[in-house]
């Protein structure tokens, strides 16, 4: 089981705070540091304000050495596909080939309104075209040009540069709960499928849908990494769990039901249930970014038991 750290900086975090978490992620042996891609907080005051996901990852690319770096999930509404292809390729090169692109259609209308970003009615079709363009640009041989004529985006005579360090391109993550279009999109483009904040049963159903879609597209289920992202609240005892739950404004009972909460033994057992339905990667959503002891506990008492 690959354990990764996942942060939500829009709730309030400076780059320096994120850097300290990323360094702890690397030092403690986790596989990756991921962050959300949002520009508006969803609770609290959000101070000191948002940080841009790809600017953050560019900085971390130069200040870390081993861990994978990525987004859960970049909103397709935030960036034009050609620009995003350049950004991801550049950060991949800056990191020595450690970048992964999690991308989704975008959903939080209020953050678009707050920062003057268009929020189109038809988002899924735009996401599909973005994936066509991203992979098309990255896969175009050096010296050739890339052309694309879609409903939402058109590219002509693109040199399709720069190329990412990873070939043919960085891993692409797609996720969600859609029963039809999402599994098909994952089967066409993704290296990893993620179910965020879902139950074991929901994960099993969605993983099966993706497996079926993979077969229909001539791929094997083994070609896909199946993963989950869940809020973490781990403590050595009930008092420590309750204290961490209070800091992030959640109830312990609710976290135990819907997240990765409780003692290390309880969390290991919970992860085992996701493993039984095919998950091989878990993203621990860390909401208190100043509690580095939390990461140390997960590494020493949870990760150590999962190999």
PDB file of C-alpha atoms in Angstrom:
ATOM      1  CA  UNK A   1       0.000   0.000   0.000  1.00  0.00           C
ATOM      2  CA  UNK A   2       1.432   3.335  -1.127  1.00  0.00           C
ATOM      3  CA  UNK A   3       0.663   6.093   1.399  1.00  0.00           C
ATOM      4  CA  UNK A   4       0.641   9.713   0.279  1.00  0.00           C
ATOM      5  CA  UNK A   5      -0.009  13.103   1.878  1.00  0.00           C
ATOM      6  CA  UNK A   6      -2.747  15.337   0.467  1.00  0.00           C
ATOM      7  CA  UNK A   7      -3.253  18.970   1.546  1.00  0.00           C
ATOM      8  CA  UNK A   8      -5.945  21.624   1.145  1.00  0.00           C
ATOM      9  CA  UNK A   9      -4.007  24.920   1.126  1.00  0.00           C
ATOM     10  CA  UNK A  10      -7.008  27.057   0.149  1.00  0.00           C
ATOM     11  CA  UNK A  11      -8.141  26.712   3.762  1.00  0.00           C
ATOM     12  CA  UNK A  12      -5.178  28.858   4.782  1.00  0.00           C
ATOM     13  CA  UNK A  13      -1.492  28.113   4.186  1.00  0.00           C
ATOM     14  CA  UNK A  14       1.596  29.934   3.008  1.00  0.00           C
ATOM     15  CA  UNK A  15       4.153  28.412   0.682  1.00  0.00           C
ATOM     16  CA  UNK A  16       6.539  28.063   3.632  1.00  0.00           C
ATOM     17  CA  UNK A  17       3.948  26.010   5.501  1.00  0.00           C
ATOM     18  CA  UNK A  18       3.474  23.754   2.498  1.00  0.00           C
ATOM     19  CA  UNK A  19       7.225  23.400   2.149  1.00  0.00           C
ATOM     20  CA  UNK A  20       7.530  22.227   5.748  1.00  0.00           C
ATOM     21  CA  UNK A  21       4.824  19.611   5.158  1.00  0.00           C
ATOM     22  CA  UNK A  22       6.440  18.482   1.893  1.00  0.00           C
ATOM     23  CA  UNK A  23       9.830  18.116   3.562  1.00  0.00           C
ATOM     24  CA  UNK A  24       8.268  16.122   6.396  1.00  0.00           C
ATOM     25  CA  UNK A  25       6.485  13.985   3.783  1.00  0.00           C
ATOM     26  CA  UNK A  26       9.820  13.204   2.173  1.00  0.00           C
ATOM     27  CA  UNK A  27      11.796  12.708   5.386  1.00  0.00           C
ATOM     28  CA  UNK A  28       9.193  10.358   6.866  1.00  0.00           C
ATOM     29  CA  UNK A  29       9.076   8.061   3.852  1.00  0.00           C
ATOM     30  CA  UNK A  30       5.674   8.834   2.324  1.00  0.00           C
ATOM     31  CA  UNK A  31       5.390   8.332  -1.418  1.00  0.00           C
ATOM     32  CA  UNK A  32       4.110  11.730  -2.497  1.00  0.00           C
ATOM     33  CA  UNK A  33       2.926  15.222  -1.595  1.00  0.00           C
ATOM     34  CA  UNK A  34      -0.267  16.297  -3.324  1.00  0.00           C
ATOM     35  CA  UNK A  35      -2.339  19.430  -2.990  1.00  0.00           C
ATOM     36  CA  UNK A  36      -5.763  20.596  -4.043  1.00  0.00           C
ATOM     37  CA  UNK A  37      -6.171  23.190  -6.794  1.00  0.00           C
ATOM     38  CA  UNK A  38      -8.602  25.752  -5.381  1.00  0.00           C
ATOM     39  CA  UNK A  39      -8.618  29.523  -5.073  1.00  0.00           C
ATOM     40  CA  UNK A  40     -11.261  29.969  -2.383  1.00  0.00           C
ATOM     41  CA  UNK A  41     -11.630  28.588   1.122  1.00  0.00           C
ATOM     42  CA  UNK A  42     -14.625  26.425   1.958  1.00  0.00           C
ATOM     43  CA  UNK A  43     -14.701  27.144   5.687  1.00  0.00           C
ATOM     44  CA  UNK A  44     -12.999  29.541   8.077  1.00  0.00           C
ATOM     45  CA  UNK A  45     -11.399  32.768   6.870  1.00  0.00           C
ATOM     46  CA  UNK A  46      -8.865  31.225   4.486  1.00  0.00           C
ATOM     47  CA  UNK A  47      -6.100  33.547   5.674  1.00  0.00           C
ATOM     48  CA  UNK A  48      -3.546  34.383   4.362  1.00  0.00           C
ATOM     49  CA  UNK A  49      -5.213  33.537   1.043  1.00  0.00           C
ATOM     50  CA  UNK A  50      -4.803  30.998  -1.741  1.00  0.00           C
ATOM     51  CA  UNK A  51      -1.618  29.722  -3.311  1.00  0.00           C
ATOM     52  CA  UNK A  52      -1.509  28.518  -6.896  1.00  0.00           C
ATOM     53  CA  UNK A  53      -1.108  24.754  -7.217  1.00  0.00           C
ATOM     54  CA  UNK A  54       1.382  24.668 -10.075  1.00  0.00           C
ATOM     55  CA  UNK A  55       3.482  27.547  -8.791  1.00  0.00           C
ATOM     56  CA  UNK A  56       3.652  25.723  -5.453  1.00  0.00           C
ATOM     57  CA  UNK A  57       4.659  22.455  -7.103  1.00  0.00           C
ATOM     58  CA  UNK A  58       7.322  24.236  -9.153  1.00  0.00           C
ATOM     59  CA  UNK A  59       8.891  25.503  -5.943  1.00  0.00           C
ATOM     60  CA  UNK A  60       8.654  22.118  -4.256  1.00  0.00           C
ATOM     61  CA  UNK A  61      10.161  20.475  -7.334  1.00  0.00           C
ATOM     62  CA  UNK A  62      13.411  22.296  -6.587  1.00  0.00           C
ATOM     63  CA  UNK A  63      13.280  21.825  -2.810  1.00  0.00           C
ATOM     64  CA  UNK A  64      12.564  18.089  -2.635  1.00  0.00           C
ATOM     65  CA  UNK A  65      14.433  15.147  -4.125  1.00  0.00           C
ATOM     66  CA  UNK A  66      12.390  11.944  -3.942  1.00  0.00           C
ATOM     67  CA  UNK A  67       8.663  12.338  -3.410  1.00  0.00           C
ATOM     68  CA  UNK A  68       6.135  12.464  -6.221  1.00  0.00           C
ATOM     69  CA  UNK A  69       4.299  15.785  -6.603  1.00  0.00           C
ATOM     70  CA  UNK A  70       0.803  16.349  -7.926  1.00  0.00           C
ATOM     71  CA  UNK A  71      -2.724  17.716  -7.766  1.00  0.00           C
ATOM     72  CA  UNK A  72      -6.036  16.337  -6.586  1.00  0.00           C
ATOM     73  CA  UNK A  73      -7.494  17.773  -8.742  1.00  0.00           C
ATOM     74  CA  UNK A  74      -6.532  20.598 -11.106  1.00  0.00           C
ATOM     75  CA  UNK A  75      -9.731  22.145 -12.459  1.00  0.00           C
ATOM     76  CA  UNK A  76      -9.940  22.128 -16.240  1.00  0.00           C
ATOM     77  CA  UNK A  77     -11.771  25.445 -15.998  1.00  0.00           C
ATOM     78  CA  UNK A  78      -8.724  27.188 -14.510  1.00  0.00           C
ATOM     79  CA  UNK A  79      -6.272  26.888 -17.393  1.00  0.00           C
ATOM     80  CA  UNK A  80      -6.258  26.655 -21.153  1.00  0.00           C
ATOM     81  CA  UNK A  81      -5.053  23.181 -22.173  1.00  0.00           C
ATOM     82  CA  UNK A  82      -1.991  24.378 -24.075  1.00  0.00           C
ATOM     83  CA  UNK A  83      -0.870  26.484 -21.129  1.00  0.00           C
ATOM     84  CA  UNK A  84      -1.462  23.616 -18.714  1.00  0.00           C
ATOM     85  CA  UNK A  85       0.580  21.277 -20.931  1.00  0.00           C
ATOM     86  CA  UNK A  86       3.514  23.699 -20.750  1.00  0.00           C
ATOM     87  CA  UNK A  87       3.166  24.166 -16.980  1.00  0.00           C
ATOM     88  CA  UNK A  88       3.044  20.464 -16.177  1.00  0.00           C
ATOM     89  CA  UNK A  89       5.902  19.637 -18.551  1.00  0.00           C
ATOM     90  CA  UNK A  90       8.058  22.368 -17.045  1.00  0.00           C
ATOM     91  CA  UNK A  91       7.419  21.312 -13.444  1.00  0.00           C
ATOM     92  CA  UNK A  92       8.056  17.709 -14.442  1.00  0.00           C
ATOM     93  CA  UNK A  93      11.433  18.727 -15.831  1.00  0.00           C
ATOM     94  CA  UNK A  94      12.181  20.848 -12.750  1.00  0.00           C
ATOM     95  CA  UNK A  95      11.481  17.856 -10.505  1.00  0.00           C
ATOM     96  CA  UNK A  96      13.458  15.347 -12.552  1.00  0.00           C
ATOM     97  CA  UNK A  97      10.321  13.502 -13.618  1.00  0.00           C
ATOM     98  CA  UNK A  98       8.306  13.332 -10.386  1.00  0.00           C
ATOM     99  CA  UNK A  99       5.058  15.064 -11.376  1.00  0.00           C
ATOM    100  CA  UNK A 100       1.561  13.592 -11.661  1.00  0.00           C
ATOM    101  CA  UNK A 101      -1.464  15.431 -13.016  1.00  0.00           C
ATOM    102  CA  UNK A 102      -4.776  14.924 -11.314  1.00  0.00           C
ATOM    103  CA  UNK A 103      -7.396  16.721 -13.371  1.00  0.00           C
ATOM    104  CA  UNK A 104     -11.160  17.148 -13.091  1.00  0.00           C
ATOM    105  CA  UNK A 105     -13.919  19.175 -14.689  1.00  0.00           C
ATOM    106  CA  UNK A 106     -14.125  21.824 -11.944  1.00  0.00           C
ATOM    107  CA  UNK A 107     -17.141  22.280  -9.702  1.00  0.00           C
ATOM    108  CA  UNK A 108     -16.795  25.176  -7.215  1.00  0.00           C
ATOM    109  CA  UNK A 109     -18.627  28.013  -8.940  1.00  0.00           C
ATOM    110  CA  UNK A 110     -18.054  30.551  -6.163  1.00  0.00           C
ATOM    111  CA  UNK A 111     -14.267  30.496  -6.555  1.00  0.00           C
ATOM    112  CA  UNK A 112     -14.650  31.185 -10.254  1.00  0.00           C
ATOM    113  CA  UNK A 113     -16.886  34.162  -9.513  1.00  0.00           C
ATOM    114  CA  UNK A 114     -14.492  35.446  -6.844  1.00  0.00           C
ATOM    115  CA  UNK A 115     -11.511  35.557  -9.215  1.00  0.00           C
ATOM    116  CA  UNK A 116     -13.142  36.276 -12.569  1.00  0.00           C
ATOM    117  CA  UNK A 117     -12.739  32.790 -14.004  1.00  0.00           C
ATOM    118  CA  UNK A 118     -15.452  31.737 -16.478  1.00  0.00           C
ATOM    119  CA  UNK A 119     -17.606  28.882 -15.182  1.00  0.00           C
ATOM    120  CA  UNK A 120     -19.048  27.158 -18.255  1.00  0.00           C
ATOM    121  CA  UNK A 121     -22.230  25.140 -18.181  1.00  0.00           C
ATOM    122  CA  UNK A 122     -20.719  22.266 -20.188  1.00  0.00           C
ATOM    123  CA  UNK A 123     -17.648  21.244 -18.205  1.00  0.00           C
ATOM    124  CA  UNK A 124     -17.244  17.530 -18.911  1.00  0.00           C
ATOM    125  CA  UNK A 125     -16.874  18.006 -22.664  1.00  0.00           C
ATOM    126  CA  UNK A 126     -14.201  20.621 -22.045  1.00  0.00           C
ATOM    127  CA  UNK A 127     -12.352  18.246 -19.744  1.00  0.00           C
ATOM    128  CA  UNK A 128     -12.415  15.541 -22.416  1.00  0.00           C
ATOM    129  CA  UNK A 129     -10.982  17.917 -24.994  1.00  0.00           C
ATOM    130  CA  UNK A 130      -8.325  19.094 -22.541  1.00  0.00           C
ATOM    131  CA  UNK A 131      -7.170  15.513 -22.045  1.00  0.00           C
ATOM    132  CA  UNK A 132      -7.078  14.989 -25.811  1.00  0.00           C
ATOM    133  CA  UNK A 133      -4.934  18.096 -26.180  1.00  0.00           C
ATOM    134  CA  UNK A 134      -2.628  17.465 -23.220  1.00  0.00           C
ATOM    135  CA  UNK A 135      -1.773  13.939 -24.309  1.00  0.00           C
ATOM    136  CA  UNK A 136      -1.645  14.990 -27.955  1.00  0.00           C
ATOM    137  CA  UNK A 137       0.858  17.752 -27.277  1.00  0.00           C
ATOM    138  CA  UNK A 138       3.055  15.566 -25.082  1.00  0.00           C
ATOM    139  CA  UNK A 139       2.955  12.602 -27.487  1.00  0.00           C
ATOM    140  CA  UNK A 140       3.753  14.598 -30.641  1.00  0.00           C
ATOM    141  CA  UNK A 141       7.294  13.739 -31.816  1.00  0.00           C
ATOM    142  CA  UNK A 142       9.841  16.526 -31.534  1.00  0.00           C
ATOM    143  CA  UNK A 143       9.982  18.344 -34.863  1.00  0.00           C
ATOM    144  CA  UNK A 144       6.347  17.639 -35.722  1.00  0.00           C
ATOM    145  CA  UNK A 145       3.435  19.981 -35.109  1.00  0.00           C
ATOM    146  CA  UNK A 146       0.129  19.353 -33.368  1.00  0.00           C
ATOM    147  CA  UNK A 147      -3.288  20.372 -34.663  1.00  0.00           C
ATOM    148  CA  UNK A 148      -6.639  20.056 -32.936  1.00  0.00           C
ATOM    149  CA  UNK A 149     -10.106  21.200 -33.848  1.00  0.00           C
ATOM    150  CA  UNK A 150     -12.677  20.633 -31.137  1.00  0.00           C
ATOM    151  CA  UNK A 151     -15.941  22.123 -30.036  1.00  0.00           C
ATOM    152  CA  UNK A 152     -14.302  24.121 -27.265  1.00  0.00           C
ATOM    153  CA  UNK A 153     -10.611  24.357 -28.168  1.00  0.00           C
ATOM    154  CA  UNK A 154      -8.618  24.642 -31.391  1.00  0.00           C
ATOM    155  CA  UNK A 155      -4.851  24.481 -31.851  1.00  0.00           C
ATOM    156  CA  UNK A 156      -2.984  25.042 -35.118  1.00  0.00           C
ATOM    157  CA  UNK A 157       0.684  24.489 -35.958  1.00  0.00           C
ATOM    158  CA  UNK A 158       1.686  23.986 -32.327  1.00  0.00           C
ATOM    159  CA  UNK A 159       5.327  22.957 -31.884  1.00  0.00           C
ATOM    160  CA  UNK A 160       4.053  20.863 -28.953  1.00  0.00           C
ATOM    161  CA  UNK A 161       6.911  21.925 -26.713  1.00  0.00           C
ATOM    162  CA  UNK A 162       8.292  21.574 -24.113  1.00  0.00           C
ATOM    163  CA  UNK A 163       8.222  17.834 -23.508  1.00  0.00           C
ATOM    164  CA  UNK A 164       7.898  16.489 -19.958  1.00  0.00           C
ATOM    165  CA  UNK A 165      10.759  14.520 -18.453  1.00  0.00           C
ATOM    166  CA  UNK A 166       8.574  11.410 -18.101  1.00  0.00           C
ATOM    167  CA  UNK A 167       7.781   9.594 -21.298  1.00  0.00           C
ATOM    168  CA  UNK A 168       5.368   9.358 -22.862  1.00  0.00           C
ATOM    169  CA  UNK A 169       4.036  11.819 -20.277  1.00  0.00           C
ATOM    170  CA  UNK A 170       3.418  12.231 -16.527  1.00  0.00           C
ATOM    171  CA  UNK A 171       0.811   9.916 -14.991  1.00  0.00           C
ATOM    172  CA  UNK A 172      -2.741  11.235 -15.262  1.00  0.00           C
ATOM    173  CA  UNK A 173      -5.224  10.846 -12.414  1.00  0.00           C
ATOM    174  CA  UNK A 174      -8.963  10.952 -12.927  1.00  0.00           C
ATOM    175  CA  UNK A 175     -11.549  10.365 -10.227  1.00  0.00           C
ATOM    176  CA  UNK A 176     -15.094  10.830  -9.064  1.00  0.00           C
ATOM    177  CA  UNK A 177     -18.428   9.114  -8.786  1.00  0.00           C
ATOM    178  CA  UNK A 178     -19.896   9.377 -12.287  1.00  0.00           C
ATOM    179  CA  UNK A 179     -21.325   6.018 -13.331  1.00  0.00           C
ATOM    180  CA  UNK A 180     -20.890   6.230 -17.123  1.00  0.00           C
ATOM    181  CA  UNK A 181     -18.786   9.025 -18.609  1.00  0.00           C
ATOM    182  CA  UNK A 182     -16.166   9.160 -15.860  1.00  0.00           C
ATOM    183  CA  UNK A 183     -15.112   5.472 -16.108  1.00  0.00           C
ATOM    184  CA  UNK A 184     -14.864   5.783 -19.896  1.00  0.00           C
ATOM    185  CA  UNK A 185     -12.719   8.908 -19.622  1.00  0.00           C
ATOM    186  CA  UNK A 186     -10.481   7.135 -17.116  1.00  0.00           C
ATOM    187  CA  UNK A 187     -10.136   4.126 -19.401  1.00  0.00           C
ATOM    188  CA  UNK A 188      -9.102   6.368 -22.286  1.00  0.00           C
ATOM    189  CA  UNK A 189      -6.628   8.631 -20.527  1.00  0.00           C
ATOM    190  CA  UNK A 190      -5.826   7.745 -16.916  1.00  0.00           C
ATOM    191  CA  UNK A 191      -3.036   5.876 -15.198  1.00  0.00           C
ATOM    192  CA  UNK A 192      -4.786   6.144 -11.834  1.00  0.00           C
ATOM    193  CA  UNK A 193      -8.424   6.275 -10.755  1.00  0.00           C
ATOM    194  CA  UNK A 194      -9.248   7.916  -7.432  1.00  0.00           C
ATOM    195  CA  UNK A 195     -12.408   7.775  -5.330  1.00  0.00           C
ATOM    196  CA  UNK A 196     -12.323  10.803  -3.015  1.00  0.00           C
ATOM    197  CA  UNK A 197     -14.064  10.608   0.369  1.00  0.00           C
ATOM    198  CA  UNK A 198     -16.162   7.598  -0.579  1.00  0.00           C
ATOM    199  CA  UNK A 199     -17.106   4.472   1.317  1.00  0.00           C
ATOM    200  CA  UNK A 200     -15.637   1.033   0.753  1.00  0.00           C
ATOM    201  CA  UNK A 201     -18.844  -0.047  -0.988  1.00  0.00           C
ATOM    202  CA  UNK A 202     -18.910   3.002  -3.257  1.00  0.00           C
ATOM    203  CA  UNK A 203     -15.250   2.511  -4.088  1.00  0.00           C
ATOM    204  CA  UNK A 204     -15.835  -1.134  -5.012  1.00  0.00           C
ATOM    205  CA  UNK A 205     -18.698  -0.188  -7.342  1.00  0.00           C
ATOM    206  CA  UNK A 206     -16.734   2.570  -9.033  1.00  0.00           C
ATOM    207  CA  UNK A 207     -13.571   0.499  -9.374  1.00  0.00           C
ATOM    208  CA  UNK A 208     -15.619  -2.238 -11.071  1.00  0.00           C
ATOM    209  CA  UNK A 209     -17.072   0.288 -13.519  1.00  0.00           C
ATOM    210  CA  UNK A 210     -13.586   1.451 -14.423  1.00  0.00           C
ATOM    211  CA  UNK A 211     -12.354  -2.132 -14.809  1.00  0.00           C
ATOM    212  CA  UNK A 212     -15.207  -2.837 -17.229  1.00  0.00           C
ATOM    213  CA  UNK A 213     -14.409   0.322 -19.187  1.00  0.00           C
ATOM    214  CA  UNK A 214     -10.749  -0.659 -19.382  1.00  0.00           C
ATOM    215  CA  UNK A 215     -11.647  -4.005 -20.943  1.00  0.00           C
ATOM    216  CA  UNK A 216     -13.882  -2.261 -23.470  1.00  0.00           C
ATOM    217  CA  UNK A 217     -10.957  -0.034 -24.454  1.00  0.00           C
ATOM    218  CA  UNK A 218      -8.510  -2.902 -24.811  1.00  0.00           C
ATOM    219  CA  UNK A 219      -6.649  -2.262 -21.573  1.00  0.00           C
ATOM    220  CA  UNK A 220      -6.044  -4.511 -18.586  1.00  0.00           C
ATOM    221  CA  UNK A 221      -7.242  -3.739 -15.069  1.00  0.00           C
ATOM    222  CA  UNK A 222      -3.611  -4.073 -14.010  1.00  0.00           C
ATOM    223  CA  UNK A 223      -2.835  -1.005 -16.139  1.00  0.00           C
ATOM    224  CA  UNK A 224      -4.715   1.190 -13.636  1.00  0.00           C
ATOM    225  CA  UNK A 225      -3.804   2.203 -10.098  1.00  0.00           C
ATOM    226  CA  UNK A 226      -6.924   2.383  -7.918  1.00  0.00           C
ATOM    227  CA  UNK A 227      -6.772   4.793  -4.991  1.00  0.00           C
ATOM    228  CA  UNK A 228      -8.730   6.580  -2.283  1.00  0.00           C
ATOM    229  CA  UNK A 229      -8.414   9.966  -0.613  1.00  0.00           C
ATOM    230  CA  UNK A 230      -9.721  10.253   2.948  1.00  0.00           C
ATOM    231  CA  UNK A 231      -9.405  12.772   5.757  1.00  0.00           C
ATOM    232  CA  UNK A 232      -6.909  11.692   8.410  1.00  0.00           C
ATOM    233  CA  UNK A 233      -7.264  12.055  12.171  1.00  0.00           C
ATOM    234  CA  UNK A 234      -4.979   9.570  13.919  1.00  0.00           C
ATOM    235  CA  UNK A 235      -4.035   9.570  17.586  1.00  0.00           C
ATOM    236  CA  UNK A 236      -2.176   7.417  20.061  1.00  0.00           C
ATOM    237  CA  UNK A 237      -5.291   7.360  22.247  1.00  0.00           C
ATOM    238  CA  UNK A 238      -8.887   8.596  22.240  1.00  0.00           C
ATOM    239  CA  UNK A 239      -7.935  11.925  23.794  1.00  0.00           C
ATOM    240  CA  UNK A 240      -5.414  12.687  21.060  1.00  0.00           C
ATOM    241  CA  UNK A 241      -7.888  11.715  18.339  1.00  0.00           C
ATOM    242  CA  UNK A 242     -10.523  13.977  19.915  1.00  0.00           C
ATOM    243  CA  UNK A 243      -8.049  16.863  20.160  1.00  0.00           C
ATOM    244  CA  UNK A 244      -7.076  16.580  16.501  1.00  0.00           C
ATOM    245  CA  UNK A 245     -10.724  16.298  15.461  1.00  0.00           C
ATOM    246  CA  UNK A 246     -11.585  19.459  17.379  1.00  0.00           C
ATOM    247  CA  UNK A 247      -8.774  21.412  15.728  1.00  0.00           C
ATOM    248  CA  UNK A 248     -10.158  20.663  12.263  1.00  0.00           C
ATOM    249  CA  UNK A 249     -13.768  21.209  13.335  1.00  0.00           C
ATOM    250  CA  UNK A 250     -14.962  17.646  12.931  1.00  0.00           C
ATOM    251  CA  UNK A 251     -16.594  15.039  15.162  1.00  0.00           C
ATOM    252  CA  UNK A 252     -14.610  11.926  16.044  1.00  0.00           C
ATOM    253  CA  UNK A 253     -17.482   9.529  15.364  1.00  0.00           C
ATOM    254  CA  UNK A 254     -18.106  11.037  11.939  1.00  0.00           C
ATOM    255  CA  UNK A 255     -14.417  10.867  11.060  1.00  0.00           C
ATOM    256  CA  UNK A 256     -14.207   7.219  12.076  1.00  0.00           C
ATOM    257  CA  UNK A 257     -17.169   6.438   9.837  1.00  0.00           C
ATOM    258  CA  UNK A 258     -16.082   8.459   6.804  1.00  0.00           C
ATOM    259  CA  UNK A 259     -12.331   8.935   7.076  1.00  0.00           C
ATOM    260  CA  UNK A 260      -9.137   7.453   8.448  1.00  0.00           C
ATOM    261  CA  UNK A 261      -9.574   8.188  12.122  1.00  0.00           C
ATOM    262  CA  UNK A 262      -8.812   6.572  15.450  1.00  0.00           C
ATOM    263  CA  UNK A 263      -5.839   4.676  16.754  1.00  0.00           C
ATOM    264  CA  UNK A 264      -3.138   3.434  14.364  1.00  0.00           C
ATOM    265  CA  UNK A 265      -4.603  -0.068  14.649  1.00  0.00           C
ATOM    266  CA  UNK A 266      -8.068   1.198  13.717  1.00  0.00           C
ATOM    267  CA  UNK A 267      -6.693   3.082  10.725  1.00  0.00           C
ATOM    268  CA  UNK A 268      -4.677   0.085   9.508  1.00  0.00           C
ATOM    269  CA  UNK A 269      -7.851  -2.021   9.704  1.00  0.00           C
ATOM    270  CA  UNK A 270      -9.813   0.618   7.804  1.00  0.00           C
ATOM    271  CA  UNK A 271      -7.197   0.797   5.053  1.00  0.00           C
ATOM    272  CA  UNK A 272      -7.332  -2.985   4.818  1.00  0.00           C
ATOM    273  CA  UNK A 273     -10.998  -2.795   3.858  1.00  0.00           C
ATOM    274  CA  UNK A 274     -10.195  -0.511   0.941  1.00  0.00           C
ATOM    275  CA  UNK A 275      -7.353  -2.820  -0.064  1.00  0.00           C
ATOM    276  CA  UNK A 276      -9.817  -5.706  -0.241  1.00  0.00           C
ATOM    277  CA  UNK A 277     -11.751  -3.960  -3.040  1.00  0.00           C
ATOM    278  CA  UNK A 278      -8.600  -3.130  -5.013  1.00  0.00           C
ATOM    279  CA  UNK A 279      -7.182   0.099  -3.635  1.00  0.00           C
ATOM    280  CA  UNK A 280      -3.376   0.117  -3.621  1.00  0.00           C
ATOM    281  CA  UNK A 281      -2.808   3.778  -2.806  1.00  0.00           C
ATOM    282  CA  UNK A 282      -4.193   5.968  -0.024  1.00  0.00           C
ATOM    283  CA  UNK A 283      -4.046   9.760   0.181  1.00  0.00           C
ATOM    284  CA  UNK A 284      -4.172  11.000   3.774  1.00  0.00           C
ATOM    285  CA  UNK A 285      -5.925  14.355   3.664  1.00  0.00           C
ATOM    286  CA  UNK A 286      -4.132  16.466   6.277  1.00  0.00           C
ATOM    287  CA  UNK A 287      -6.187  19.482   7.313  1.00  0.00           C
ATOM    288  CA  UNK A 288      -3.999  20.819  10.152  1.00  0.00           C
ATOM    289  CA  UNK A 289      -0.799  21.623   8.306  1.00  0.00           C
ATOM    290  CA  UNK A 290       1.006  22.765  11.440  1.00  0.00           C
ATOM    291  CA  UNK A 291       0.701  19.395  13.192  1.00  0.00           C
ATOM    292  CA  UNK A 292       3.755  17.617  11.823  1.00  0.00           C
ATOM    293  CA  UNK A 293       3.615  15.195  14.757  1.00  0.00           C
ATOM    294  CA  UNK A 294       0.478  13.822  13.087  1.00  0.00           C
ATOM    295  CA  UNK A 295       2.490  12.869  10.002  1.00  0.00           C
ATOM    296  CA  UNK A 296       5.193  11.316  12.155  1.00  0.00           C
ATOM    297  CA  UNK A 297       2.632   9.162  13.971  1.00  0.00           C
ATOM    298  CA  UNK A 298       1.093   7.974  10.691  1.00  0.00           C
ATOM    299  CA  UNK A 299       4.533   7.124   9.329  1.00  0.00           C
ATOM    300  CA  UNK A 300       5.764   5.301  12.414  1.00  0.00           C
ATOM    301  CA  UNK A 301       2.574   3.503  13.486  1.00  0.00           C
ATOM    302  CA  UNK A 302       0.481   3.121  10.299  1.00  0.00           C
ATOM    303  CA  UNK A 303       2.845   3.053   7.334  1.00  0.00           C
ATOM    304  CA  UNK A 304       5.206   0.742   9.177  1.00  0.00           C
ATOM    305  CA  UNK A 305       2.448  -1.888   9.406  1.00  0.00           C
ATOM    306  CA  UNK A 306       1.473  -1.666   5.732  1.00  0.00           C
ATOM    307  CA  UNK A 307       4.873  -2.170   4.169  1.00  0.00           C
TER     308      UNK A 307
END
